[in-house]
């Protein structure tokens, strides 16, 4: 929960102990206040000096008797006393889809969940640059670089559950949608196993939005009436000929996530499975982020064309890529103009 009041430079005294008091301290600090704590009616050794005359006393209902005289004295001295709610019985976890990395594609539900968070565990692909503006909760980076895991999946789940059991309102912010190659299902399962209440806020998946950023519609009337989203990890990388043949046989758009590392094998496999060498194909890197780039080629030439491409990227294979080329949307056209202007300036 965030306070909608600017307390910059004001002294606020928070009374009480436990999770609710910690949450109140964070709320008031986020609103700009200089916060002082008084943990027990007599004052605890760790509390430090107290302000002579606070702007406000935030009284956390921690069930302890003995606060009333202090609160009475404050009121009598004309210092406002705000009653702070006690912490709920238990914390909970909200799995939040952060979309492809731009604030514009964050849902209202995601914004609300972040605002109410005590702690946010976020991924490399989540819109983490914006987090400090969106939440006053503690920010914990559990992002993984491809190849080396910063925090293991098991540890992430443990951290989330522990924080929730300690009474915190936990947000697990993930890129795109939590249930599209996001291991969201596993995280829900570990919360359920630990008896922690958990809910999921869907996000805008990169599988649809990143092609859109390049002007590519994943379906288009009379061109493609289906799309299949696959992971560039197994089984497409193996000798799963039947799998690739099935995919080609569908005749729809194929969208591949995490596909940069295995692009040559995928292109060769699709060719072996009978796909035309001149099937249009696009690689869209860093959708909605600085340096967004689209590389368009054909199945037979993509390996060379995309040699310099890097993660994160979404691959699109199908006739819809041609639709994008035919009807360049306004954004793509103006991006081209910007590039043209930049290259003229460089020249
Ligand atoms: N849950 C996510 C996908 C996680 S897998 C979602 O629904 O979008 C990670 C992969 O998503 C990356 O390897 C890349 O293929 C893709 N991806 C996510 N964000 C992206 C972005 N902004 N630009 C390009 N690709 C992106």
mmCIF file of C-alpha atoms and ligand atoms in Angstrom:
data_model
loop_
_atom_site.group_PDB
_atom_site.id
_atom_site.type_symbol
_atom_site.label_atom_id
_atom_site.label_comp_id
_atom_site.label_asym_id
_atom_site.label_seq_id
_atom_site.Cartn_x
_atom_site.Cartn_y
_atom_site.Cartn_z
ATOM 1 C CA UNK A 1 0.000 0.000 0.000
ATOM 2 C CA UNK A 2 1.381 3.421 -0.897
ATOM 3 C CA UNK A 3 0.380 6.671 0.820
ATOM 4 C CA UNK A 4 -0.939 9.381 -1.450
ATOM 5 C CA UNK A 5 0.493 12.209 0.645
ATOM 6 C CA UNK A 6 3.815 13.992 0.336
ATOM 7 C CA UNK A 7 5.593 13.940 3.704
ATOM 8 C CA UNK A 8 8.977 15.069 2.444
ATOM 9 C CA UNK A 9 11.148 16.231 5.335
ATOM 10 C CA UNK A 10 8.447 15.587 7.965
ATOM 11 C CA UNK A 11 9.188 13.667 11.164
ATOM 12 C CA UNK A 12 6.876 10.704 11.666
ATOM 13 C CA UNK A 13 6.960 8.540 14.780
ATOM 14 C CA UNK A 14 5.829 4.954 14.243
ATOM 15 C CA UNK A 15 4.871 3.107 17.399
ATOM 16 C CA UNK A 16 4.576 -0.667 17.684
ATOM 17 C CA UNK A 17 6.558 -3.679 16.613
ATOM 18 C CA UNK A 18 6.349 -6.574 14.233
ATOM 19 C CA UNK A 19 5.476 -6.815 10.570
ATOM 20 C CA UNK A 20 2.741 -4.184 10.620
ATOM 21 C CA UNK A 21 5.133 -1.618 12.083
ATOM 22 C CA UNK A 22 7.810 -2.479 9.526
ATOM 23 C CA UNK A 23 5.246 -2.064 6.766
ATOM 24 C CA UNK A 24 4.166 1.301 8.191
ATOM 25 C CA UNK A 25 7.796 2.464 8.353
ATOM 26 C CA UNK A 26 8.241 1.605 4.688
ATOM 27 C CA UNK A 27 5.027 3.379 3.716
ATOM 28 C CA UNK A 28 5.994 6.591 5.496
ATOM 29 C CA UNK A 29 9.552 6.497 4.225
ATOM 30 C CA UNK A 30 8.258 6.054 0.695
ATOM 31 C CA UNK A 31 6.117 9.160 1.188
ATOM 32 C CA UNK A 32 9.315 11.095 1.992
ATOM 33 C CA UNK A 33 9.072 11.225 5.804
ATOM 34 C CA UNK A 34 11.965 10.985 8.271
ATOM 35 C CA UNK A 35 10.751 8.012 10.253
ATOM 36 C CA UNK A 36 11.470 7.301 13.934
ATOM 37 C CA UNK A 37 10.481 4.078 15.668
ATOM 38 C CA UNK A 38 9.250 3.380 19.160
ATOM 39 C CA UNK A 39 8.945 -0.369 19.563
ATOM 40 C CA UNK A 40 7.623 -0.845 23.055
ATOM 41 C CA UNK A 41 5.886 1.754 25.213
ATOM 42 C CA UNK A 42 9.123 2.328 27.147
ATOM 43 C CA UNK A 43 11.288 2.480 24.017
ATOM 44 C CA UNK A 44 13.666 -0.274 22.916
ATOM 45 C CA UNK A 45 17.458 0.173 22.922
ATOM 46 C CA UNK A 46 17.625 -0.001 19.134
ATOM 47 C CA UNK A 47 15.087 2.748 18.601
ATOM 48 C CA UNK A 48 17.531 5.661 18.607
ATOM 49 C CA UNK A 49 16.676 9.291 19.394
ATOM 50 C CA UNK A 50 13.117 10.471 19.087
ATOM 51 C CA UNK A 51 11.937 13.700 17.480
ATOM 52 C CA UNK A 52 10.965 16.448 19.871
ATOM 53 C CA UNK A 53 7.725 17.151 18.134
ATOM 54 C CA UNK A 54 6.803 14.779 15.298
ATOM 55 C CA UNK A 55 4.559 15.967 12.513
ATOM 56 C CA UNK A 56 2.508 12.794 12.940
ATOM 57 C CA UNK A 57 2.348 9.747 15.195
ATOM 58 C CA UNK A 58 1.505 6.556 13.321
ATOM 59 C CA UNK A 59 0.155 4.145 15.924
ATOM 60 C CA UNK A 60 0.305 0.542 14.827
ATOM 61 C CA UNK A 61 -2.226 -1.653 16.521
ATOM 62 C CA UNK A 62 0.119 -4.414 17.689
ATOM 63 C CA UNK A 63 -2.124 -5.656 20.478
ATOM 64 C CA UNK A 64 0.218 -4.328 23.179
ATOM 65 C CA UNK A 65 -1.326 -2.387 26.028
ATOM 66 C CA UNK A 66 0.422 0.738 27.173
ATOM 67 C CA UNK A 67 0.432 2.956 24.118
ATOM 68 C CA UNK A 68 -2.640 4.950 25.063
ATOM 69 C CA UNK A 69 -0.973 7.456 27.464
ATOM 70 C CA UNK A 70 1.593 8.394 24.812
ATOM 71 C CA UNK A 71 -1.079 8.735 22.159
ATOM 72 C CA UNK A 72 -3.202 10.831 24.537
ATOM 73 C CA UNK A 73 -0.251 13.130 25.258
ATOM 74 C CA UNK A 74 0.376 13.523 21.533
ATOM 75 C CA UNK A 75 -3.240 14.395 20.834
ATOM 76 C CA UNK A 76 -3.287 16.847 23.728
ATOM 77 C CA UNK A 77 -0.174 18.519 22.284
ATOM 78 C CA UNK A 78 -1.964 18.893 18.945
ATOM 79 C CA UNK A 79 0.057 16.182 17.146
ATOM 80 C CA UNK A 80 -2.172 14.128 14.854
ATOM 81 C CA UNK A 81 -2.308 10.400 15.592
ATOM 82 C CA UNK A 82 -2.980 8.085 12.642
ATOM 83 C CA UNK A 83 -4.285 4.637 13.520
ATOM 84 C CA UNK A 84 -2.402 2.070 11.451
ATOM 85 C CA UNK A 85 -4.032 -1.282 10.741
ATOM 86 C CA UNK A 86 -2.540 -4.383 12.339
ATOM 87 C CA UNK A 87 -0.856 -6.757 9.907
ATOM 88 C CA UNK A 88 -3.130 -9.385 8.448
ATOM 89 C CA UNK A 89 -2.752 -12.889 9.815
ATOM 90 C CA UNK A 90 -0.579 -14.078 6.926
ATOM 91 C CA UNK A 91 1.133 -12.728 3.888
ATOM 92 C CA UNK A 92 0.441 -13.868 0.392
ATOM 93 C CA UNK A 93 2.083 -14.146 -3.008
ATOM 94 C CA UNK A 94 0.929 -12.542 -6.232
ATOM 95 C CA UNK A 95 2.509 -13.765 -9.437
ATOM 96 C CA UNK A 96 2.489 -10.801 -11.793
ATOM 97 C CA UNK A 97 3.079 -10.774 -15.532
ATOM 98 C CA UNK A 98 5.147 -7.700 -16.321
ATOM 99 C CA UNK A 99 4.621 -7.681 -20.099
ATOM 100 C CA UNK A 100 7.441 -7.326 -22.614
ATOM 101 C CA UNK A 101 9.204 -4.491 -20.864
ATOM 102 C CA UNK A 102 7.307 -1.252 -21.370
ATOM 103 C CA UNK A 103 5.081 0.490 -18.831
ATOM 104 C CA UNK A 104 2.410 0.891 -21.502
ATOM 105 C CA UNK A 105 1.849 -2.851 -21.508
ATOM 106 C CA UNK A 106 1.677 -3.321 -17.754
ATOM 107 C CA UNK A 107 -1.870 -4.166 -16.652
ATOM 108 C CA UNK A 108 -3.810 -2.115 -14.107
ATOM 109 C CA UNK A 109 -3.790 -5.241 -11.928
ATOM 110 C CA UNK A 110 0.004 -5.391 -12.099
ATOM 111 C CA UNK A 111 0.332 -1.717 -11.142
ATOM 112 C CA UNK A 112 -2.014 -2.206 -8.171
ATOM 113 C CA UNK A 113 -0.209 -5.343 -6.988
ATOM 114 C CA UNK A 114 3.156 -3.563 -7.145
ATOM 115 C CA UNK A 115 1.774 -0.588 -5.236
ATOM 116 C CA UNK A 116 0.643 -2.903 -2.418
ATOM 117 C CA UNK A 117 3.792 -5.034 -2.284
ATOM 118 C CA UNK A 118 6.150 -5.286 0.694
ATOM 119 C CA UNK A 119 8.726 -7.104 -1.393
ATOM 120 C CA UNK A 120 9.138 -7.649 -5.138
ATOM 121 C CA UNK A 121 11.186 -10.532 -6.555
ATOM 122 C CA UNK A 122 11.809 -9.599 -10.165
ATOM 123 C CA UNK A 123 13.323 -11.096 -13.294
ATOM 124 C CA UNK A 124 15.710 -9.752 -15.877
ATOM 125 C CA UNK A 125 12.898 -9.620 -18.438
ATOM 126 C CA UNK A 126 10.416 -7.809 -16.190
ATOM 127 C CA UNK A 127 10.151 -4.002 -16.574
ATOM 128 C CA UNK A 128 12.504 -3.595 -13.622
ATOM 129 C CA UNK A 129 13.904 -0.176 -14.567
ATOM 130 C CA UNK A 130 10.565 1.325 -13.602
ATOM 131 C CA UNK A 131 10.087 -0.505 -10.316
ATOM 132 C CA UNK A 132 11.212 2.230 -7.968
ATOM 133 C CA UNK A 133 8.455 4.453 -9.264
ATOM 134 C CA UNK A 134 5.815 1.738 -8.974
ATOM 135 C CA UNK A 135 6.392 0.289 -5.545
ATOM 136 C CA UNK A 136 7.755 1.149 -2.128
ATOM 137 C CA UNK A 137 8.399 -2.539 -1.475
ATOM 138 C CA UNK A 138 11.868 -4.034 -1.140
ATOM 139 C CA UNK A 139 13.323 -4.943 -4.540
ATOM 140 C CA UNK A 140 15.088 -8.270 -4.944
ATOM 141 C CA UNK A 141 16.744 -9.162 -8.255
ATOM 142 C CA UNK A 142 16.453 -12.890 -8.862
ATOM 143 C CA UNK A 143 17.050 -12.500 -12.605
ATOM 144 C CA UNK A 144 18.907 -15.119 -14.504
ATOM 145 C CA UNK A 145 21.287 -14.508 -17.352
ATOM 146 C CA UNK A 146 20.973 -17.202 -20.005
ATOM 147 C CA UNK A 147 23.408 -19.934 -19.105
ATOM 148 C CA UNK A 148 24.218 -19.027 -15.536
ATOM 149 C CA UNK A 149 21.563 -18.917 -12.881
ATOM 150 C CA UNK A 150 21.860 -16.119 -10.391
ATOM 151 C CA UNK A 151 19.365 -17.526 -7.924
ATOM 152 C CA UNK A 152 18.119 -21.059 -8.530
ATOM 153 C CA UNK A 153 14.454 -21.674 -9.205
ATOM 154 C CA UNK A 154 14.238 -23.621 -5.940
ATOM 155 C CA UNK A 155 15.762 -20.721 -4.026
ATOM 156 C CA UNK A 156 13.379 -18.222 -5.626
ATOM 157 C CA UNK A 157 10.429 -20.319 -4.526
ATOM 158 C CA UNK A 158 11.883 -20.653 -1.029
ATOM 159 C CA UNK A 159 12.455 -16.890 -0.727
ATOM 160 C CA UNK A 160 8.903 -16.119 -1.846
ATOM 161 C CA UNK A 161 7.337 -18.591 0.551
ATOM 162 C CA UNK A 162 9.478 -17.477 3.495
ATOM 163 C CA UNK A 163 8.616 -13.823 2.956
ATOM 164 C CA UNK A 164 4.903 -14.616 2.739
ATOM 165 C CA UNK A 165 5.026 -16.779 5.867
ATOM 166 C CA UNK A 166 6.682 -13.843 7.650
ATOM 167 C CA UNK A 167 3.539 -11.858 6.870
ATOM 168 C CA UNK A 168 4.745 -9.984 3.820
ATOM 169 C CA UNK A 169 2.753 -9.148 0.745
ATOM 170 C CA UNK A 170 4.981 -10.685 -1.920
ATOM 171 C CA UNK A 171 4.959 -9.861 -5.624
ATOM 172 C CA UNK A 172 6.775 -12.172 -7.989
ATOM 173 C CA UNK A 173 7.205 -10.064 -11.132
ATOM 174 C CA UNK A 174 8.010 -11.939 -14.315
ATOM 175 C CA UNK A 175 8.499 -10.916 -17.924
ATOM 176 C CA UNK A 176 5.546 -11.329 -20.266
ATOM 177 C CA UNK A 177 2.938 -13.727 -18.909
ATOM 178 C CA UNK A 178 3.813 -15.885 -15.889
ATOM 179 C CA UNK A 179 2.380 -19.018 -17.480
ATOM 180 C CA UNK A 180 4.162 -18.776 -20.849
ATOM 181 C CA UNK A 181 7.557 -20.452 -20.366
ATOM 182 C CA UNK A 182 7.794 -18.601 -17.087
ATOM 183 C CA UNK A 183 7.760 -21.470 -14.586
ATOM 184 C CA UNK A 184 4.762 -19.730 -13.034
ATOM 185 C CA UNK A 185 2.984 -23.033 -12.518
ATOM 186 C CA UNK A 186 5.844 -24.341 -10.407
ATOM 187 C CA UNK A 187 5.851 -21.210 -8.277
ATOM 188 C CA UNK A 188 2.105 -21.468 -7.692
ATOM 189 C CA UNK A 189 2.549 -25.130 -6.735
ATOM 190 C CA UNK A 190 5.250 -24.366 -4.179
ATOM 191 C CA UNK A 191 3.073 -21.674 -2.563
ATOM 192 C CA UNK A 192 0.142 -24.067 -2.408
ATOM 193 C CA UNK A 193 2.360 -26.776 -0.905
ATOM 194 C CA UNK A 194 3.482 -24.329 1.812
ATOM 195 C CA UNK A 195 -0.091 -23.217 2.531
ATOM 196 C CA UNK A 196 0.583 -19.682 1.269
ATOM 197 C CA UNK A 197 -2.337 -17.972 -0.513
ATOM 198 C CA UNK A 198 -1.337 -17.198 -4.095
ATOM 199 C CA UNK A 199 -2.960 -15.546 -7.082
ATOM 200 C CA UNK A 200 -1.873 -14.811 -10.617
ATOM 201 C CA UNK A 201 -2.184 -11.627 -12.656
ATOM 202 C CA UNK A 202 -1.745 -12.434 -16.323
ATOM 203 C CA UNK A 203 0.614 -10.340 -18.380
ATOM 204 C CA UNK A 204 0.980 -9.406 -22.026
ATOM 205 C CA UNK A 205 3.123 -12.151 -23.480
ATOM 206 C CA UNK A 206 6.081 -11.380 -25.699
ATOM 207 C CA UNK A 207 4.878 -14.155 -28.008
ATOM 208 C CA UNK A 208 2.211 -11.788 -29.373
ATOM 209 C CA UNK A 209 3.376 -8.335 -28.369
ATOM 210 C CA UNK A 210 6.965 -8.492 -29.623
ATOM 211 C CA UNK A 211 5.938 -9.481 -33.177
ATOM 212 C CA UNK A 212 3.363 -6.667 -32.930
ATOM 213 C CA UNK A 213 6.144 -4.228 -32.046
ATOM 214 C CA UNK A 214 7.620 -5.064 -35.443
ATOM 215 C CA UNK A 215 4.245 -4.689 -37.154
ATOM 216 C CA UNK A 216 3.695 -8.448 -37.468
ATOM 217 C CA UNK A 217 0.197 -9.736 -36.638
ATOM 218 C CA UNK A 218 0.383 -13.374 -35.485
ATOM 219 C CA UNK A 219 -2.896 -14.075 -37.305
ATOM 220 C CA UNK A 220 -4.253 -12.316 -40.365
ATOM 221 C CA UNK A 221 -7.429 -12.992 -42.317
ATOM 222 C CA UNK A 222 -6.809 -15.239 -45.290
ATOM 223 C CA UNK A 223 -3.124 -15.510 -44.412
ATOM 224 C CA UNK A 224 -2.908 -17.406 -41.141
ATOM 225 C CA UNK A 225 -5.696 -18.459 -38.827
ATOM 226 C CA UNK A 226 -3.588 -20.001 -36.101
ATOM 227 C CA UNK A 227 -0.325 -19.535 -34.309
ATOM 228 C CA UNK A 228 1.748 -21.947 -32.301
ATOM 229 C CA UNK A 229 4.103 -20.738 -29.600
ATOM 230 C CA UNK A 230 7.080 -22.968 -29.022
ATOM 231 C CA UNK A 231 10.228 -22.830 -26.941
ATOM 232 C CA UNK A 232 13.558 -22.827 -28.751
ATOM 233 C CA UNK A 233 14.786 -25.253 -26.119
ATOM 234 C CA UNK A 234 13.920 -28.932 -26.461
ATOM 235 C CA UNK A 235 12.244 -30.575 -28.252
ATOM 236 C CA UNK A 236 12.766 -28.422 -31.372
ATOM 237 C CA UNK A 237 16.503 -28.592 -31.004
ATOM 238 C CA UNK A 238 16.685 -32.368 -31.000
ATOM 239 C CA UNK A 239 16.000 -34.823 -33.728
ATOM 240 C CA UNK A 240 12.285 -34.466 -33.211
ATOM 241 C CA UNK A 241 11.483 -34.688 -36.868
ATOM 242 C CA UNK A 242 7.880 -35.736 -36.263
ATOM 243 C CA UNK A 243 7.347 -32.737 -34.033
ATOM 244 C CA UNK A 244 8.660 -30.298 -36.651
ATOM 245 C CA UNK A 245 6.753 -32.052 -39.429
ATOM 246 C CA UNK A 246 3.578 -31.678 -37.368
ATOM 247 C CA UNK A 247 4.289 -28.018 -36.861
ATOM 248 C CA UNK A 248 4.843 -27.441 -40.593
ATOM 249 C CA UNK A 249 1.718 -29.437 -41.384
ATOM 250 C CA UNK A 250 -0.438 -27.018 -39.386
ATOM 251 C CA UNK A 251 0.282 -24.296 -41.914
ATOM 252 C CA UNK A 252 -0.050 -21.505 -39.343
ATOM 253 C CA UNK A 253 2.319 -18.978 -37.837
ATOM 254 C CA UNK A 254 5.129 -20.356 -35.690
ATOM 255 C CA UNK A 255 6.369 -18.130 -32.862
ATOM 256 C CA UNK A 256 9.552 -19.197 -31.104
ATOM 257 C CA UNK A 257 10.726 -17.863 -27.759
ATOM 258 C CA UNK A 258 14.258 -18.431 -26.472
ATOM 259 C CA UNK A 259 15.179 -19.420 -30.002
ATOM 260 C CA UNK A 260 18.352 -17.485 -30.799
ATOM 261 C CA UNK A 261 20.773 -20.159 -29.625
ATOM 262 C CA UNK A 262 19.112 -22.876 -31.675
ATOM 263 C CA UNK A 263 18.033 -20.864 -34.721
ATOM 264 C CA UNK A 264 20.277 -22.723 -37.225
ATOM 265 C CA UNK A 265 19.030 -26.141 -36.057
ATOM 266 C CA UNK A 266 15.435 -24.946 -36.149
ATOM 267 C CA UNK A 267 15.717 -23.518 -39.668
ATOM 268 C CA UNK A 268 17.417 -26.680 -40.938
ATOM 269 C CA UNK A 269 14.879 -28.897 -39.171
ATOM 270 C CA UNK A 270 11.924 -27.019 -40.675
ATOM 271 C CA UNK A 271 13.498 -27.320 -44.120
ATOM 272 C CA UNK A 272 13.947 -31.069 -43.638
ATOM 273 C CA UNK A 273 10.333 -31.270 -42.510
ATOM 274 C CA UNK A 274 9.275 -29.814 -45.845
ATOM 275 C CA UNK A 275 8.855 -26.098 -45.246
ATOM 276 C CA UNK A 276 9.578 -23.882 -48.269
ATOM 277 C CA UNK A 277 12.982 -22.216 -48.281
ATOM 278 C CA UNK A 278 11.358 -18.887 -49.181
ATOM 279 C CA UNK A 279 8.981 -18.883 -46.202
ATOM 280 C CA UNK A 280 9.302 -15.394 -44.654
ATOM 281 C CA UNK A 281 10.854 -15.283 -41.225
ATOM 282 C CA UNK A 282 11.574 -12.507 -38.748
ATOM 283 C CA UNK A 283 13.762 -12.109 -35.703
ATOM 284 C CA UNK A 284 12.592 -9.330 -33.404
ATOM 285 C CA UNK A 285 15.161 -8.435 -30.767
ATOM 286 C CA UNK A 286 14.590 -6.401 -27.605
ATOM 287 C CA UNK A 287 10.936 -5.603 -28.285
ATOM 288 C CA UNK A 288 9.785 -2.282 -26.753
ATOM 289 C CA UNK A 289 13.274 -1.627 -25.437
ATOM 290 C CA UNK A 290 16.117 0.576 -26.543
ATOM 291 C CA UNK A 291 17.791 -1.051 -29.505
ATOM 292 C CA UNK A 292 14.690 -2.869 -30.741
ATOM 293 C CA UNK A 293 15.593 -4.401 -34.085
ATOM 294 C CA UNK A 294 13.804 -6.502 -36.687
ATOM 295 C CA UNK A 295 15.642 -8.763 -39.101
ATOM 296 C CA UNK A 296 13.556 -10.168 -41.933
ATOM 297 C CA UNK A 297 14.744 -12.903 -44.282
ATOM 298 C CA UNK A 298 13.568 -16.253 -45.598
ATOM 299 C CA UNK A 299 13.822 -19.631 -43.944
ATOM 300 C CA UNK A 300 16.675 -20.528 -46.271
ATOM 301 C CA UNK A 301 18.658 -17.339 -45.618
ATOM 302 C CA UNK A 302 17.804 -16.504 -42.025
ATOM 303 C CA UNK A 303 20.848 -18.197 -40.512
ATOM 304 C CA UNK A 304 23.214 -15.749 -42.210
ATOM 305 C CA UNK A 305 20.895 -12.753 -41.910
ATOM 306 C CA UNK A 306 20.440 -13.270 -38.164
ATOM 307 C CA UNK A 307 24.041 -14.188 -37.348
ATOM 308 C CA UNK A 308 24.493 -11.049 -35.239
ATOM 309 C CA UNK A 309 21.176 -11.342 -33.382
ATOM 310 C CA UNK A 310 21.097 -11.817 -29.624
ATOM 311 C CA UNK A 311 18.687 -12.488 -26.756
ATOM 312 C CA UNK A 312 16.040 -11.582 -25.889
ATOM 313 C CA UNK A 313 14.357 -12.128 -29.232
ATOM 314 C CA UNK A 314 11.186 -13.609 -30.666
ATOM 315 C CA UNK A 315 11.290 -15.529 -33.952
ATOM 316 C CA UNK A 316 8.293 -15.525 -36.266
ATOM 317 C CA UNK A 317 7.980 -17.960 -39.157
ATOM 318 C CA UNK A 318 5.080 -17.682 -41.588
ATOM 319 C CA UNK A 319 3.310 -15.668 -44.237
ATOM 320 C CA UNK A 320 2.243 -13.047 -41.649
ATOM 321 C CA UNK A 321 5.803 -11.739 -41.777
ATOM 322 C CA UNK A 322 5.021 -10.727 -45.351
ATOM 323 C CA UNK A 323 1.918 -8.868 -44.145
ATOM 324 C CA UNK A 324 4.151 -6.738 -41.966
ATOM 325 C CA UNK A 325 6.403 -5.980 -44.895
ATOM 326 C CA UNK A 326 3.428 -5.032 -47.077
ATOM 327 C CA UNK A 327 1.734 -2.776 -44.534
ATOM 328 C CA UNK A 328 4.491 -1.292 -42.438
ATOM 329 C CA UNK A 329 2.760 0.232 -39.486
ATOM 330 C CA UNK A 330 3.268 3.795 -38.493
ATOM 331 C CA UNK A 331 5.623 2.989 -35.638
ATOM 332 C CA UNK A 332 7.888 0.863 -37.799
ATOM 333 C CA UNK A 333 7.916 3.488 -40.517
ATOM 334 C CA UNK A 334 8.809 6.253 -38.106
ATOM 335 C CA UNK A 335 11.493 4.053 -36.532
ATOM 336 C CA UNK A 336 12.977 3.686 -40.004
ATOM 337 C CA UNK A 337 12.852 7.450 -40.476
ATOM 338 C CA UNK A 338 14.656 7.888 -37.171
ATOM 339 C CA UNK A 339 17.332 5.458 -38.249
ATOM 340 C CA UNK A 340 17.646 7.207 -41.589
ATOM 341 C CA UNK A 341 17.980 10.571 -39.835
ATOM 342 C CA UNK A 342 20.602 9.111 -37.485
ATOM 343 C CA UNK A 343 22.639 7.686 -40.364
ATOM 344 C CA UNK A 344 22.458 11.007 -42.228
ATOM 345 C CA UNK A 345 23.745 12.755 -39.126
ATOM 346 C CA UNK A 346 26.570 10.260 -38.833
ATOM 347 C CA UNK A 347 27.533 10.671 -42.500
HETATM 348 N N1 LIG B 1 6.871 -15.386 -19.924
HETATM 349 C C1 LIG B 1 7.508 -14.687 -21.004
HETATM 350 C C2 LIG B 1 8.487 -15.553 -21.759
HETATM 351 C C3 LIG B 1 9.638 -16.059 -20.920
HETATM 352 S S1 LIG B 1 10.821 -16.929 -21.878
HETATM 353 C C4 LIG B 1 6.449 -14.101 -21.937
HETATM 354 O O1 LIG B 1 5.274 -14.458 -21.833
HETATM 355 O O2 LIG B 1 6.803 -13.252 -22.739
HETATM 356 C C5 LIG B 1 11.942 -15.655 -22.309
HETATM 357 C C6 LIG B 1 11.868 -15.345 -23.771
HETATM 358 O O3 LIG B 1 10.802 -14.447 -24.032
HETATM 359 C C7 LIG B 1 13.087 -14.663 -24.339
HETATM 360 O O4 LIG B 1 14.130 -15.561 -24.609
HETATM 361 C C8 LIG B 1 12.513 -14.086 -25.613
HETATM 362 O O5 LIG B 1 12.341 -15.092 -26.573
HETATM 363 C C9 LIG B 1 11.140 -13.654 -25.151
HETATM 364 N N2 LIG B 1 11.058 -12.228 -24.774
HETATM 365 C C10 LIG B 1 10.571 -11.746 -23.621
HETATM 366 N N3 LIG B 1 10.581 -10.404 -23.622
HETATM 367 C C11 LIG B 1 11.082 -10.023 -24.806
HETATM 368 C C12 LIG B 1 11.329 -8.763 -25.433
HETATM 369 N N4 LIG B 1 11.073 -7.605 -24.818
HETATM 370 N N5 LIG B 1 11.840 -8.756 -26.691
HETATM 371 C C13 LIG B 1 12.119 -9.904 -27.331
HETATM 372 N N6 LIG B 1 11.908 -11.114 -26.784
HETATM 373 C C14 LIG B 1 11.378 -11.182 -25.556
#
